[in-house]
Amino acid sequence: MIEFRSVTKQFPDGTVAVEGFDLVIPPRKTTVLVGSSGCGKTTLLRMINRMIDPTSGSILIDGEDTASLAPVKLRRRIGYVMQNSGLLPHRKVIDNVATVPVLNGVPKKKARAHALELLDTVGLDRSLAGKYPRQLSGGQQQRVGVARGLAADPNILLMDEPFGAVDPIVRAELQQETIRLQAGLGKTVVFVTHDIDEAFLLGHQVVILQKGGHIAQVGTPAEILARPADDFVASFVGADKGKRKLRIERVDGTDVVVDENGTPTGVLQP
Amino acid sequence: MKWLSSNWDLVWQLVFAHVALSVPPIVIGFVIAIPLGWVANRYRVSRGIILLVLGLLYTIPSIPLFIFMPLFLGTPLLSPVNVTVALTIYAVALMVRSAADGLRSVDPDILQAASAMGYSGWQRFWRVELPLAGPVLLAGLRVVSASTVSLATIGSVVGVSSLGYLFINGFQRNIPGEVITGIVATLVIAVVFDLLLVLVGRLLLPWSRRDSRVRARDVARSRTAVLTGAG
Amino acid sequence: MNLFFDGIAWILDSANQGGPGGWIARLGEQLAYTFGAVAIAAVIAVPLGYLVGHTGRGRDLAVSLSGGFRALPSLGLLILLGLGLGIGFRAPLLTFVILAIPPILAGAYAGFEAIDRKTIDAARALGMTELQIVGRVEVPLGLPLLIGGIRSGVLQVVATATLAAYVSGGALGVFIFEGFSTRNYAEALGASILVTVLALVLEGIFALIQRLVVPRGVVAKEPTEIRTRSSRPVAVAGLPAQEGK
């Protein structure tokens, strides 16, 4: 469990990214922080592994204040996946995946063997192990990034808009993969995105953020859709434009689901 | 300083000689470098060949190059033309890389837009490509200017009048003040040239001042690249 | 061109080759200056450049320092130090160390600076200590530009070392100045050819080294970047920047 307790972050240039933020992130579930750019979602994520330290307030992981932990040690037990993968360009795929275990003192041979298994886990062919990141496609690099995040078998996996730079088809694949991995491995995933559909797809708990890290609403996707807390949320999820208000129309004996504007979105199965 | 006060005339004379020796290579070098840079930027093969040849020319140390000049030009060994031509060769060698990099830094989308609006190839080069390459060209020219002013002092070793005379004479007569005067005067000329170039840049490239940071970084990069020899 | 062959003949004449005053010994002195000065300069400039590159502090100072040195006339510096330290090898060596510092410093910090910030950020997020980031990420990725800086320094010093003879510091310049004062063009030309060949050979060796030290992953299938120029300057190939040759 990760707990934010009245966390505030003011950057040296004066911008207040986050103010008085409280949130409980349940274990073994996916929590998605979603909001437009500048809402402080990445700042919140990076405070969990102390890439950024809060100006005030505290963050607890399983009841332990992270301020009392050494940042480097903390980071090694938390997986981190970022946009554009952040792979080390001068290391082969397998060594990129094995980075953290090697840092933790695992013998290289053992770390590499484990890294090969992780390539299987994230759906990459083992033949890619000897390639350099540049030789991979964007989607493949992103998978390597996920494998690297999982390498030290962390309980927590932080994902910062990991699929923002890949094309829609690959993104859809990676999203399904993420769901499968989370369900299979039971990690606590904290996921940052600006895409509400991605948030609803992946999140058990979705946190909609407004500027300054103010929480507009927290809940399951169904709860948020059923009762948007205010106009902002309604607009953010698209409820005000009729995109989320569906009704059934009967066409040639089949129930077709259409939105408020009459645009068909699917067929109702009996 | 006592030396300086009693030798003003000599110093002034040498300053003028030094300026006269360094300006033509900077100007001619720039003019030659633009078309060469354009050709280098245009085709992959020409880029490799041009940059390789100029790189090798630049590798030739200055005193040997001064000494080789009479072989090719048929000039007397002590002729100032040797130094002027040699310094021009260095200026071209340095400047072509900046020119090629500068032209390459122009966003191809802008060039396409210019063509789409109806600029001919020639117009496009003069009115769009060259001005947009301006900041990188200017950065390169400043480097050329500083190194040419400094190199011109070596001309005095082969008997061509410049501020370097003060070094040689000061050494022979054991007058540190004279040597220091020569160093300071050289630095002052370099700084004045640099300020003039910056000024010209502001007049000709008014947009580049409040331009995006990306652009400024581009220029900074190309300066560092020239400095470290990787571009 | 007959003169040119006179120069070659001077080089080939065995009377000019051996002994302490022969060109072989003088060539050795030229090389000793070059590598001695560059080694000393590297010991000073590399840690300093790494510090600037890693922390980003003092960058402006480093940039203007390495830029400003370009205009410093090396002959003037050499002679001034010669007047202070006396004739011999000390003034030239010190001059060459001073000349070699700026390009090496620039190579060291530019090498760090050229690394994608996201890569550094990722390394930190993985839990690397600052020292590990320097040692395992920044140094290997910055190596090509550092070698580029060292290459510039070497070429600059090997060219400028010709001037050492001016303050009785030996090296190949001895023949050039001697040839000038005795109107022996063949001698000056022969020594000039030797200096040039030496510089070209060193240039070639360094071009090769620079190619070899680029981390494999960095050159592996470089995406064509005509359109968007990557944040990493192409590390191989390069034009050495020399001032005061």
XYZ file of C-alpha atoms in Angstrom:
746
model
C 0.000 0.000 0.000
C 1.189 3.489 -0.869
C -0.124 6.429 1.062
C 0.192 10.146 0.297
C -0.325 12.325 3.372
C -0.953 16.030 2.626
C 1.895 16.112 0.159
C 2.927 19.458 -1.316
C 5.605 20.063 -3.913
C 6.827 23.512 -4.821
C 9.635 23.679 -7.357
C 12.534 26.102 -6.926
C 11.094 28.334 -9.668
C 7.957 28.830 -7.559
C 5.471 26.603 -9.390
C 3.332 24.578 -7.055
C 2.919 21.243 -8.821
C 1.022 19.525 -6.044
C -0.717 20.917 -2.986
C -2.099 19.096 0.040
C -2.438 15.813 -1.774
C -3.946 12.814 0.037
C -4.417 9.405 -1.520
C -4.302 5.749 -0.640
C -3.130 3.416 -3.372
C -4.300 -0.132 -2.664
C -1.856 -3.047 -3.037
C -1.930 -5.509 -5.938
C -4.196 -3.268 -7.981
C -3.668 -0.798 -10.784
C -4.182 2.827 -9.869
C -4.196 5.314 -12.728
C -3.438 9.001 -12.247
C -5.050 10.797 -15.142
C -5.178 14.471 -16.076
C -4.076 17.043 -18.620
C -0.468 18.133 -18.833
C 0.583 20.260 -15.894
C -1.765 18.619 -13.412
C 1.138 17.246 -11.395
C 0.582 13.557 -12.173
C 4.189 12.833 -13.123
C 5.431 14.766 -10.113
C 3.231 12.592 -7.885
C 4.558 9.430 -9.508
C 8.187 10.491 -9.197
C 7.730 11.305 -5.536
C 6.955 7.656 -4.821
C 10.509 6.532 -5.650
C 12.013 9.802 -4.452
C 13.117 11.000 -7.858
C 11.471 14.131 -6.486
C 11.234 14.894 -2.780
C 8.051 16.549 -1.459
C 8.337 20.027 0.015
C 6.058 18.960 2.846
C 3.896 16.011 3.802
C 4.932 12.388 3.633
C 4.626 9.307 1.484
C 4.351 5.918 3.112
C 4.977 2.561 1.549
C 3.507 -0.251 3.627
C 3.463 2.134 6.572
C 7.094 3.143 6.201
C 7.878 6.811 5.534
C 9.958 6.959 2.355
C 11.799 10.008 3.692
C 13.538 7.651 6.100
C 14.752 5.390 3.292
C 17.838 5.943 1.149
C 16.654 7.054 -2.322
C 18.987 4.731 -4.228
C 17.908 1.654 -2.263
C 14.282 2.635 -2.529
C 14.487 3.033 -6.301
C 16.049 -0.386 -6.718
C 13.032 -2.066 -5.147
C 10.500 -0.105 -7.210
C 10.109 -0.796 -10.924
C 9.970 2.238 -13.188
C 8.855 2.351 -16.804
C 8.987 5.620 -18.665
C 7.990 7.041 -22.008
C 10.581 6.389 -24.733
C 11.701 3.459 -22.601
C 14.816 5.235 -21.240
C 16.954 2.242 -22.137
C 20.730 2.613 -21.947
C 21.759 2.899 -25.608
C 25.193 1.326 -25.143
C 23.956 -1.861 -23.521
C 22.368 -4.853 -25.173
C 18.731 -5.620 -24.478
C 19.601 -8.407 -22.062
C 21.991 -6.220 -20.077
C 19.429 -3.457 -19.958
C 16.941 -5.850 -18.417
C 19.560 -7.171 -15.989
C 20.684 -3.686 -14.875
C 18.994 -3.510 -11.499
C 19.741 -7.074 -10.342
C 23.403 -6.517 -11.262
C 23.364 -3.256 -9.300
C 21.959 -5.241 -6.398
C 24.884 -7.627 -6.565
C 23.317 -10.581 -8.357
C 26.018 -12.410 -10.376
C 25.909 -11.368 -14.022
C 25.279 -14.864 -15.335
C 22.323 -15.430 -13.084
C 20.912 -11.986 -13.781
C 21.119 -12.616 -17.516
C 19.397 -15.982 -17.262
C 16.603 -14.332 -15.333
C 16.476 -11.512 -17.887
C 15.888 -14.052 -20.656
C 12.880 -15.391 -18.782
C 11.585 -11.857 -18.407
C 11.743 -11.382 -22.167
C 9.333 -14.311 -22.402
C 7.133 -12.736 -19.754
C 6.732 -9.503 -21.692
C 6.226 -11.347 -24.974
C 9.581 -10.661 -26.637
C 11.499 -13.219 -28.644
C 14.723 -14.332 -26.962
C 16.601 -13.681 -30.188
C 16.348 -9.961 -29.433
C 18.484 -10.335 -26.294
C 21.727 -9.568 -28.131
C 20.434 -6.504 -29.939
C 20.943 -2.889 -28.976
C 17.915 -0.737 -28.115
C 18.265 1.284 -31.325
C 17.743 -1.834 -33.398
C 14.292 -2.392 -31.904
C 10.934 -0.881 -32.816
C 9.279 1.536 -30.413
C 6.863 -1.100 -29.166
C 9.652 -3.613 -28.600
C 11.706 -1.038 -26.710
C 8.728 -0.363 -24.507
C 8.410 -4.074 -23.731
C 12.090 -4.159 -22.800
C 11.394 -1.201 -20.539
C 8.657 -3.178 -18.792
C 10.917 -6.224 -18.478
C 13.593 -4.039 -16.916
C 11.044 -2.596 -14.508
C 10.124 -6.123 -13.403
C 13.688 -7.468 -13.189
C 14.265 -6.974 -9.484
C 10.832 -8.463 -8.789
C 9.540 -5.255 -7.167
C 6.166 -5.101 -5.449
C 5.501 -1.727 -6.995
C 5.689 -0.795 -10.661
C 5.549 2.873 -11.655
C 4.590 3.583 -15.251
C 4.907 7.123 -16.590
C 2.912 7.432 -19.835
C 4.708 4.345 -21.057
C 2.704 3.983 -24.245
C 2.466 7.649 -25.200
C 4.905 7.422 -28.089
C 3.790 4.227 -29.837
C 1.185 3.922 -32.538
C -2.434 3.066 -31.632
C -2.332 -0.603 -32.690
C 0.834 -1.358 -30.725
C -0.506 0.661 -27.827
C -3.636 -1.478 -27.676
C -1.441 -4.592 -27.621
C 0.751 -3.235 -24.863
C -2.274 -2.218 -22.822
C -3.671 -5.756 -22.941
C -0.236 -7.076 -22.030
C -0.093 -4.763 -19.043
C -3.478 -5.964 -17.826
C -2.399 -9.573 -18.225
C 0.914 -9.010 -16.433
C -0.649 -7.137 -13.555
C -3.267 -9.822 -13.038
C -0.700 -12.602 -13.302
C 2.030 -11.094 -11.135
C -0.136 -9.177 -8.671
C 2.008 -6.065 -8.651
C 0.884 -2.713 -7.319
C 0.886 -0.647 -10.490
C 0.760 3.139 -10.474
C 0.124 4.360 -13.988
C 0.188 7.915 -15.301
C -1.607 8.926 -18.493
C -3.523 11.799 -20.038
C -5.775 9.416 -21.953
C -9.036 8.765 -20.079
C -9.851 5.690 -22.161
C -6.498 4.170 -21.229
C -7.212 5.033 -17.594
C -10.601 3.308 -17.653
C -9.156 0.314 -19.469
C -6.274 -0.317 -17.057
C -7.350 1.155 -13.745
C -8.992 -0.607 -10.869
C -8.853 2.782 -9.221
C -8.820 5.916 -11.327
C -7.747 9.282 -9.936
C -8.789 12.275 -12.033
C -6.541 15.237 -11.360
C -6.973 18.950 -11.888
C -4.258 21.593 -11.942
C -2.050 21.637 -8.856
C -2.660 17.980 -8.147
C -6.176 18.554 -6.856
C -8.241 15.408 -6.963
C -11.413 15.919 -8.957
C -12.642 12.383 -8.321
C -11.406 8.979 -7.184
C -13.210 5.756 -7.910
C -13.568 2.737 -10.121
C -14.224 3.524 -13.778
C -17.837 2.455 -13.326
C -18.314 4.719 -10.314
C -16.882 7.690 -12.142
C -19.005 7.087 -15.216
C -22.129 6.498 -13.172
C -21.728 9.614 -11.034
C -19.249 12.206 -12.266
C -18.451 14.364 -9.237
C -18.764 17.658 -11.097
C -18.826 19.314 -14.512
C -15.052 19.060 -14.822
C -15.117 15.301 -14.461
C -18.132 14.977 -16.730
C -16.337 16.981 -19.373
C -13.049 15.134 -18.858
C -14.589 11.691 -19.317
C -16.635 12.972 -22.236
C -20.034 12.535 -20.604
C -21.089 16.072 -21.441
C -20.590 15.539 -25.163
C -22.849 12.537 -25.144
C -20.027 10.103 -25.816
C -20.743 8.109 -22.653
C -24.554 8.187 -22.823
C -25.514 5.119 -24.757
C -28.885 3.837 -25.742
C -30.200 0.944 -27.756
C -31.731 1.202 -31.197
C -33.296 -1.708 -32.959
C -32.003 -2.203 -36.476
C -33.292 -5.150 -38.527
C -34.020 -7.166 -35.409
C -30.617 -6.508 -33.779
C -29.966 -4.264 -30.759
C -27.426 -1.635 -31.793
C -25.873 0.563 -29.111
C -25.564 4.210 -30.109
C -24.371 7.280 -28.220
C -26.308 10.457 -27.676
C -25.342 11.789 -31.098
C -26.583 8.637 -32.746
C -23.141 7.328 -33.613
C -23.179 3.511 -33.419
C -20.614 2.086 -30.986
C -21.485 -1.617 -30.883
C -24.013 -4.401 -30.918
C -25.800 -5.724 -27.825
C -25.299 -9.437 -27.400
C -28.264 -11.431 -26.100
C 54.145 49.775 -19.708
C 57.119 52.046 -20.149
C 57.888 50.181 -23.339
C 54.374 50.714 -24.666
C 54.315 54.487 -24.038
C 57.486 54.994 -26.041
C 56.451 52.676 -28.879
C 52.872 53.669 -29.651
C 53.597 54.272 -33.303
C 55.093 50.844 -33.832
C 52.162 49.140 -32.090
C 49.586 51.060 -34.135
C 51.415 50.247 -37.318
C 51.484 46.557 -36.432
C 47.821 46.571 -35.396
C 46.901 47.853 -38.840
C 49.192 45.346 -40.506
C 47.649 42.598 -38.407
C 44.105 43.620 -39.293
C 45.041 43.889 -42.957
C 46.531 40.405 -42.772
C 43.570 38.744 -41.036
C 40.514 40.353 -42.652
C 40.938 39.033 -46.216
C 41.202 35.364 -45.130
C 38.073 35.693 -42.958
C 36.024 37.339 -45.715
C 37.307 35.253 -48.628
C 37.072 32.089 -46.546
C 33.423 32.807 -45.750
C 32.549 33.511 -49.384
C 34.229 30.324 -50.614
C 32.784 28.211 -47.807
C 29.104 28.901 -48.527
C 28.907 27.200 -51.954
C 31.229 24.437 -50.763
C 29.052 23.937 -47.709
C 25.987 23.818 -49.910
C 27.523 21.125 -52.098
C 28.685 19.241 -49.004
C 25.182 19.367 -47.602
C 23.527 18.388 -50.873
C 24.978 14.948 -51.485
C 26.225 12.327 -49.082
C 29.279 11.501 -51.158
C 30.340 15.101 -51.679
C 29.937 15.751 -47.973
C 32.331 12.949 -47.129
C 34.915 13.964 -49.700
C 34.828 17.700 -49.065
C 34.982 17.364 -45.306
C 37.776 14.804 -45.518
C 39.947 16.909 -47.808
C 39.413 20.065 -45.784
C 40.016 18.145 -42.576
C 43.373 16.985 -43.894
C 44.281 20.497 -45.081
C 43.403 21.803 -41.645
C 45.694 19.228 -40.086
C 48.750 20.734 -41.789
C 50.501 22.847 -39.166
C 50.741 26.548 -39.959
C 54.498 27.065 -40.261
C 54.892 24.164 -42.698
C 51.899 25.422 -44.655
C 53.486 28.885 -44.916
C 56.642 27.200 -46.140
C 54.816 25.031 -48.691
C 53.045 28.010 -50.249
C 55.881 29.201 -52.519
C 55.930 25.718 -54.055
C 52.368 26.112 -55.270
C 52.093 29.853 -55.749
C 55.572 30.584 -57.083
C 55.795 33.452 -54.604
C 58.980 34.476 -52.787
C 59.484 32.756 -49.434
C 58.906 35.927 -47.421
C 55.859 37.149 -49.350
C 52.752 38.077 -47.280
C 50.643 36.342 -49.930
C 51.826 32.989 -48.544
C 50.325 33.797 -45.159
C 47.104 35.209 -46.617
C 46.490 32.137 -48.754
C 47.378 29.735 -45.943
C 45.065 31.505 -43.504
C 42.317 31.455 -46.128
C 42.732 27.701 -46.478
C 42.274 27.289 -42.721
C 39.283 29.622 -42.751
C 37.613 27.642 -45.533
C 38.380 24.345 -43.789
C 36.739 25.543 -40.567
C 33.866 27.386 -42.194
C 32.646 24.742 -44.634
C 31.668 22.460 -41.782
C 29.658 25.236 -40.147
C 28.071 26.081 -43.486
C 27.074 22.474 -44.117
C 25.767 22.086 -40.552
C 23.930 25.384 -40.758
C 22.203 24.505 -43.995
C 21.349 21.107 -42.613
C 19.791 22.645 -39.518
C 17.091 24.324 -41.620
C 13.781 22.537 -41.123
C 12.962 20.719 -44.390
C 9.278 21.460 -43.811
C 10.003 25.161 -44.126
C 11.856 24.572 -47.384
C 8.943 22.560 -48.723
C 6.556 25.297 -47.695
C 8.749 27.847 -49.487
C 8.747 25.762 -52.660
C 5.007 25.275 -52.381
C 4.532 29.028 -52.213
C 6.393 29.371 -55.478
C 9.990 30.234 -54.623
C 12.381 29.082 -57.318
C 15.389 27.056 -56.196
C 17.676 30.060 -56.399
C 15.255 32.387 -54.553
C 14.633 29.775 -51.950
C 18.331 29.507 -51.227
C 18.909 33.256 -50.870
C 15.697 34.251 -49.125
C 14.923 31.231 -46.949
C 17.709 28.719 -46.593
C 20.671 31.021 -46.120
C 18.994 33.383 -43.628
C 17.695 30.467 -41.573
C 21.165 28.925 -41.512
C 22.422 32.321 -40.323
C 22.823 31.659 -36.602
C 24.961 28.560 -37.175
C 26.978 30.350 -39.885
C 27.572 33.228 -37.523
C 28.767 30.907 -34.764
C 31.198 29.311 -37.207
C 32.398 32.656 -38.495
C 33.157 33.824 -34.968
C 35.357 30.779 -34.453
C 37.092 31.418 -37.786
C 37.647 35.060 -36.888
C 39.226 34.306 -33.509
C 41.510 31.599 -34.826
C 42.594 33.632 -37.866
C 43.521 36.651 -35.741
C 45.537 34.384 -33.468
C 47.212 32.483 -36.311
C 48.243 35.689 -38.085
C 50.847 36.226 -35.359
C 52.728 33.154 -36.585
C 53.230 34.959 -39.893
C 55.983 36.962 -38.265
C 58.019 33.777 -37.907
C 58.262 33.691 -41.696
C 58.966 37.389 -41.848
C 55.463 38.718 -42.534
C 54.592 41.793 -40.529
C 51.966 41.342 -37.802
C 51.661 41.731 -34.057
C 53.779 38.587 -33.823
C 56.748 40.844 -34.477
C 56.395 42.089 -30.915
C 56.847 38.536 -29.620
C 59.997 37.924 -31.611
C 61.505 41.330 -31.019
C 60.526 41.239 -27.353
C 62.196 37.865 -26.960
C 65.400 38.951 -28.674
C 65.624 42.106 -26.596
C 64.262 40.472 -23.446
C 61.376 42.915 -22.922
C 58.347 41.101 -21.371
C 56.289 44.307 -21.698
C 56.611 44.139 -25.459
C 55.479 40.491 -25.573
C 52.542 41.212 -23.261
C 51.567 44.180 -25.440
C 51.522 41.860 -28.440
C 49.327 39.288 -26.672
C 46.892 41.886 -25.366
C 46.681 43.685 -28.713
C 45.948 40.375 -30.469
C 43.226 39.560 -27.954
C 41.742 43.040 -28.308
C 41.555 42.687 -32.097
C 39.908 39.281 -31.688
C 37.346 40.658 -29.234
C 36.576 43.680 -31.436
C 36.089 41.428 -34.459
C 33.847 39.172 -32.409
C 31.718 42.071 -31.203
C 31.415 43.368 -34.757
C 30.262 39.959 -35.943
C 27.701 39.723 -33.143
C 26.472 43.193 -34.066
C 26.189 42.305 -37.746
C 24.356 39.162 -36.700
C 21.833 41.166 -34.696
C 21.205 43.469 -37.627
C 20.902 40.729 -40.224
C 19.247 38.059 -38.091
C 16.891 40.026 -35.845
C 14.560 37.076 -35.362
C 17.185 34.747 -33.973
C 17.535 36.717 -30.745
C 14.111 36.053 -29.346
C 14.006 32.737 -31.046
C 13.148 29.469 -29.400
C 15.592 27.824 -27.071
C 15.961 24.955 -29.467
C 17.619 27.260 -31.939
C 19.965 28.696 -29.372
C 20.851 25.186 -28.309
C 21.504 24.302 -31.909
C 23.989 27.125 -32.163
C 25.560 26.301 -28.834
C 25.904 22.711 -29.956
C 27.551 23.603 -33.200
C 29.989 25.815 -31.335
C 30.864 23.024 -28.963
C 31.123 20.696 -31.899
C 33.585 22.954 -33.671
C 35.487 23.198 -30.452
C 35.816 19.507 -29.840
C 36.192 18.526 -33.426
C 33.023 16.508 -33.763
C 30.089 17.820 -35.666
C 58.523 21.185 -57.710
C 62.281 20.678 -57.809
C 62.389 22.404 -54.475
C 60.017 19.811 -53.103
C 62.401 17.047 -54.091
C 65.198 18.964 -52.415
C 63.138 18.739 -49.247
C 62.623 15.002 -49.676
C 66.323 14.604 -50.408
C 67.111 16.413 -47.173
C 64.935 13.930 -45.266
C 66.516 10.944 -46.995
C 70.086 12.152 -46.479
C 71.430 9.927 -43.723
C 73.642 12.761 -42.508
C 70.468 14.526 -41.317
C 68.909 11.514 -39.652
C 70.957 10.005 -36.831
C 72.548 11.404 -33.725
C 71.190 13.826 -31.123
C 70.847 16.582 -33.735
C 69.300 14.395 -36.432
C 65.658 14.603 -37.385
C 64.819 11.240 -35.874
C 65.755 12.510 -32.432
C 63.955 15.809 -33.091
C 60.841 13.933 -34.181
C 61.026 12.051 -30.897
C 61.138 15.361 -29.069
C 58.127 16.593 -31.006
C 56.205 13.458 -29.990
C 57.400 13.695 -26.401
C 56.083 17.255 -26.177
C 52.806 16.197 -27.731
C 52.008 13.251 -25.548
C 53.600 14.723 -22.426
C 51.577 17.918 -22.661
C 48.341 16.159 -23.595
C 48.742 13.644 -20.755
C 49.275 16.397 -18.198
C 46.409 18.425 -19.660
C 44.112 15.381 -19.577
C 44.857 14.735 -15.894
C 43.720 18.278 -15.169
C 40.940 18.742 -17.711
C 39.107 15.404 -17.753
C 38.014 15.342 -14.093
C 37.155 19.025 -14.309
C 35.152 18.535 -17.502
C 33.336 15.541 -16.030
C 32.454 17.573 -12.973
C 31.068 20.380 -15.132
C 29.253 17.928 -17.403
C 27.694 15.930 -14.582
C 26.597 18.789 -12.363
C 26.013 21.382 -15.076
C 27.711 23.887 -12.775
C 30.351 26.210 -14.154
C 29.311 25.400 -17.675
C 29.241 28.979 -18.895
C 32.673 29.560 -17.429
C 34.025 26.452 -19.132
C 32.493 27.432 -22.469
C 33.859 30.959 -22.457
C 37.208 29.721 -21.181
C 37.610 27.219 -23.981
C 36.264 29.732 -26.505
C 38.475 32.556 -25.300
C 41.637 30.496 -25.489
C 41.104 30.212 -29.207
C 42.227 33.789 -29.674
C 45.260 33.468 -27.401
C 48.348 33.571 -29.640
C 50.412 30.515 -28.779
C 53.661 32.070 -29.949
C 53.159 35.012 -27.606
C 52.377 32.716 -24.693
C 55.407 30.552 -25.445
C 57.755 33.495 -25.603
C 56.353 35.140 -22.497
C 56.804 31.908 -20.549
C 60.223 31.524 -22.152
C 61.253 34.901 -20.797
C 60.011 33.876 -17.369
C 61.232 30.284 -17.174
C 64.322 30.582 -19.351
C 65.195 28.636 -22.443
C 64.802 24.850 -22.596
C 61.847 22.494 -22.505
C 59.902 23.894 -19.550
C 58.322 26.936 -21.216
C 57.206 24.993 -24.320
C 55.804 22.141 -22.219
C 53.820 24.524 -20.028
C 52.558 26.393 -23.101
C 51.400 23.177 -24.718
C 49.671 22.011 -21.547
C 47.769 25.307 -21.457
C 46.871 24.932 -25.134
C 45.675 21.348 -24.742
C 43.414 21.972 -21.741
C 40.523 23.809 -23.480
C 39.739 21.206 -26.166
C 40.023 18.325 -23.698
C 37.874 20.151 -21.168
C 35.303 20.874 -23.858
C 35.373 17.258 -25.038
C 34.826 15.976 -21.516
C 31.863 18.153 -20.653
C 30.337 18.149 -24.121
C 30.468 14.354 -24.071
C 28.366 14.299 -20.923
C 26.085 17.032 -22.159
C 25.295 15.298 -25.416
C 23.730 12.357 -23.590
C 19.946 12.241 -23.730
C 18.645 13.552 -20.383
C 16.061 10.757 -20.404
C 18.822 8.156 -20.308
C 20.369 9.756 -17.228
C 16.953 10.126 -15.655
C 16.202 6.466 -16.284
C 19.532 5.411 -14.795
C 18.734 7.385 -11.665
C 15.216 5.964 -11.496
C 16.658 2.452 -11.658
C 18.562 3.176 -8.492
C 22.049 3.969 -9.719
C 24.102 6.107 -7.372
C 25.551 9.315 -8.807
C 28.934 7.624 -9.052
C 27.413 4.683 -10.913
C 25.643 7.050 -13.302
C 28.977 8.693 -14.074
C 30.911 5.464 -14.384
C 28.420 3.210 -16.154
C 26.418 5.629 -18.273
C 28.052 9.010 -18.742
C 31.686 7.996 -19.203
C 31.061 5.298 -21.844
C 28.510 7.393 -23.720
C 30.666 10.515 -23.532
C 33.856 8.762 -24.615
C 33.671 9.544 -28.359
C 33.484 13.275 -27.747
C 36.227 13.092 -25.125
C 38.485 11.313 -27.585
C 37.534 14.019 -30.090
C 38.738 16.628 -27.630
C 41.966 14.750 -26.981
C 42.438 14.428 -30.726
C 42.088 18.193 -31.105
C 44.549 18.708 -28.285
C 47.083 16.303 -29.766
C 46.903 17.873 -33.216
C 47.151 21.338 -31.810
C 50.202 20.508 -29.733
C 51.961 18.510 -32.437
C 51.567 21.518 -34.725
C 52.563 24.086 -32.151
C 55.511 22.030 -30.893
C 57.310 23.285 -33.992
C 57.610 26.606 -32.183
C 59.493 25.096 -29.242
C 62.755 25.654 -31.101
C 62.169 29.361 -30.742
C 63.074 29.198 -27.078
C 65.736 26.527 -27.670
C 63.324 23.777 -26.771
C 64.320 21.415 -29.575
C 61.885 19.397 -31.731
C 61.514 19.627 -35.496
C 61.199 23.398 -35.534
C 64.979 23.528 -35.025
C 65.498 22.712 -38.703
C 62.855 25.152 -39.865
C 64.330 28.098 -38.025
C 67.859 27.029 -38.927
C 66.843 26.692 -42.573
C 65.327 30.154 -42.469
C 68.319 31.873 -40.935
C 70.810 30.131 -43.245
C 68.578 30.462 -46.331
C 68.511 26.681 -46.625
C 65.020 26.168 -48.025
C 65.517 22.428 -48.492
C 66.101 21.983 -44.762
C 63.075 24.078 -43.748
C 60.965 22.277 -46.304
C 62.163 18.826 -45.294
C 61.321 19.467 -41.641
C 57.961 20.945 -42.672
C 57.153 17.787 -44.586
C 58.051 15.710 -41.531
C 55.825 17.793 -39.231
C 52.950 17.557 -41.689
C 53.261 13.809 -42.124
C 53.439 13.394 -38.365
C 50.275 15.448 -37.911
C 48.443 13.532 -40.631
C 49.472 10.178 -39.164
C 48.300 11.192 -35.690
C 45.065 12.472 -37.185
C 44.537 9.133 -38.877
C 45.289 7.153 -35.733
C 42.884 9.240 -33.701
C 40.156 9.051 -36.323
C 40.478 5.297 -36.015
C 40.454 5.305 -32.206
C 37.421 7.564 -32.203
C 35.609 5.123 -34.417
C 36.514 2.235 -32.137
C 35.396 3.778 -28.863
C 31.874 4.669 -29.955
C 29.721 2.306 -27.908
C 28.336 -0.332 -30.271
C 24.735 0.416 -29.438
C 25.157 4.058 -30.374
C 26.226 3.351 -33.936
C 23.997 0.313 -34.340
C 21.527 1.098 -37.092
C 21.517 4.842 -36.674
C 18.119 6.055 -37.718
C 18.498 8.486 -40.619
C 18.258 11.857 -39.064
C 18.116 14.334 -41.860
C 14.862 15.642 -40.474
C 15.125 15.727 -36.756
C 18.633 16.063 -35.534
C 19.105 13.913 -32.505
C 20.409 15.398 -29.331
C 23.575 13.421 -29.779
C 26.091 14.939 -32.150
C 27.456 12.320 -34.472
C 30.407 11.143 -32.536
C 32.654 9.823 -35.230
C 34.449 11.816 -37.883
C 35.472 15.300 -37.158
C 37.488 18.307 -37.857
C 40.048 19.113 -35.245
C 39.821 22.646 -34.060
C 43.197 24.121 -33.538
C 44.060 27.603 -32.620
C 47.562 29.002 -32.673
C 48.999 26.149 -34.646
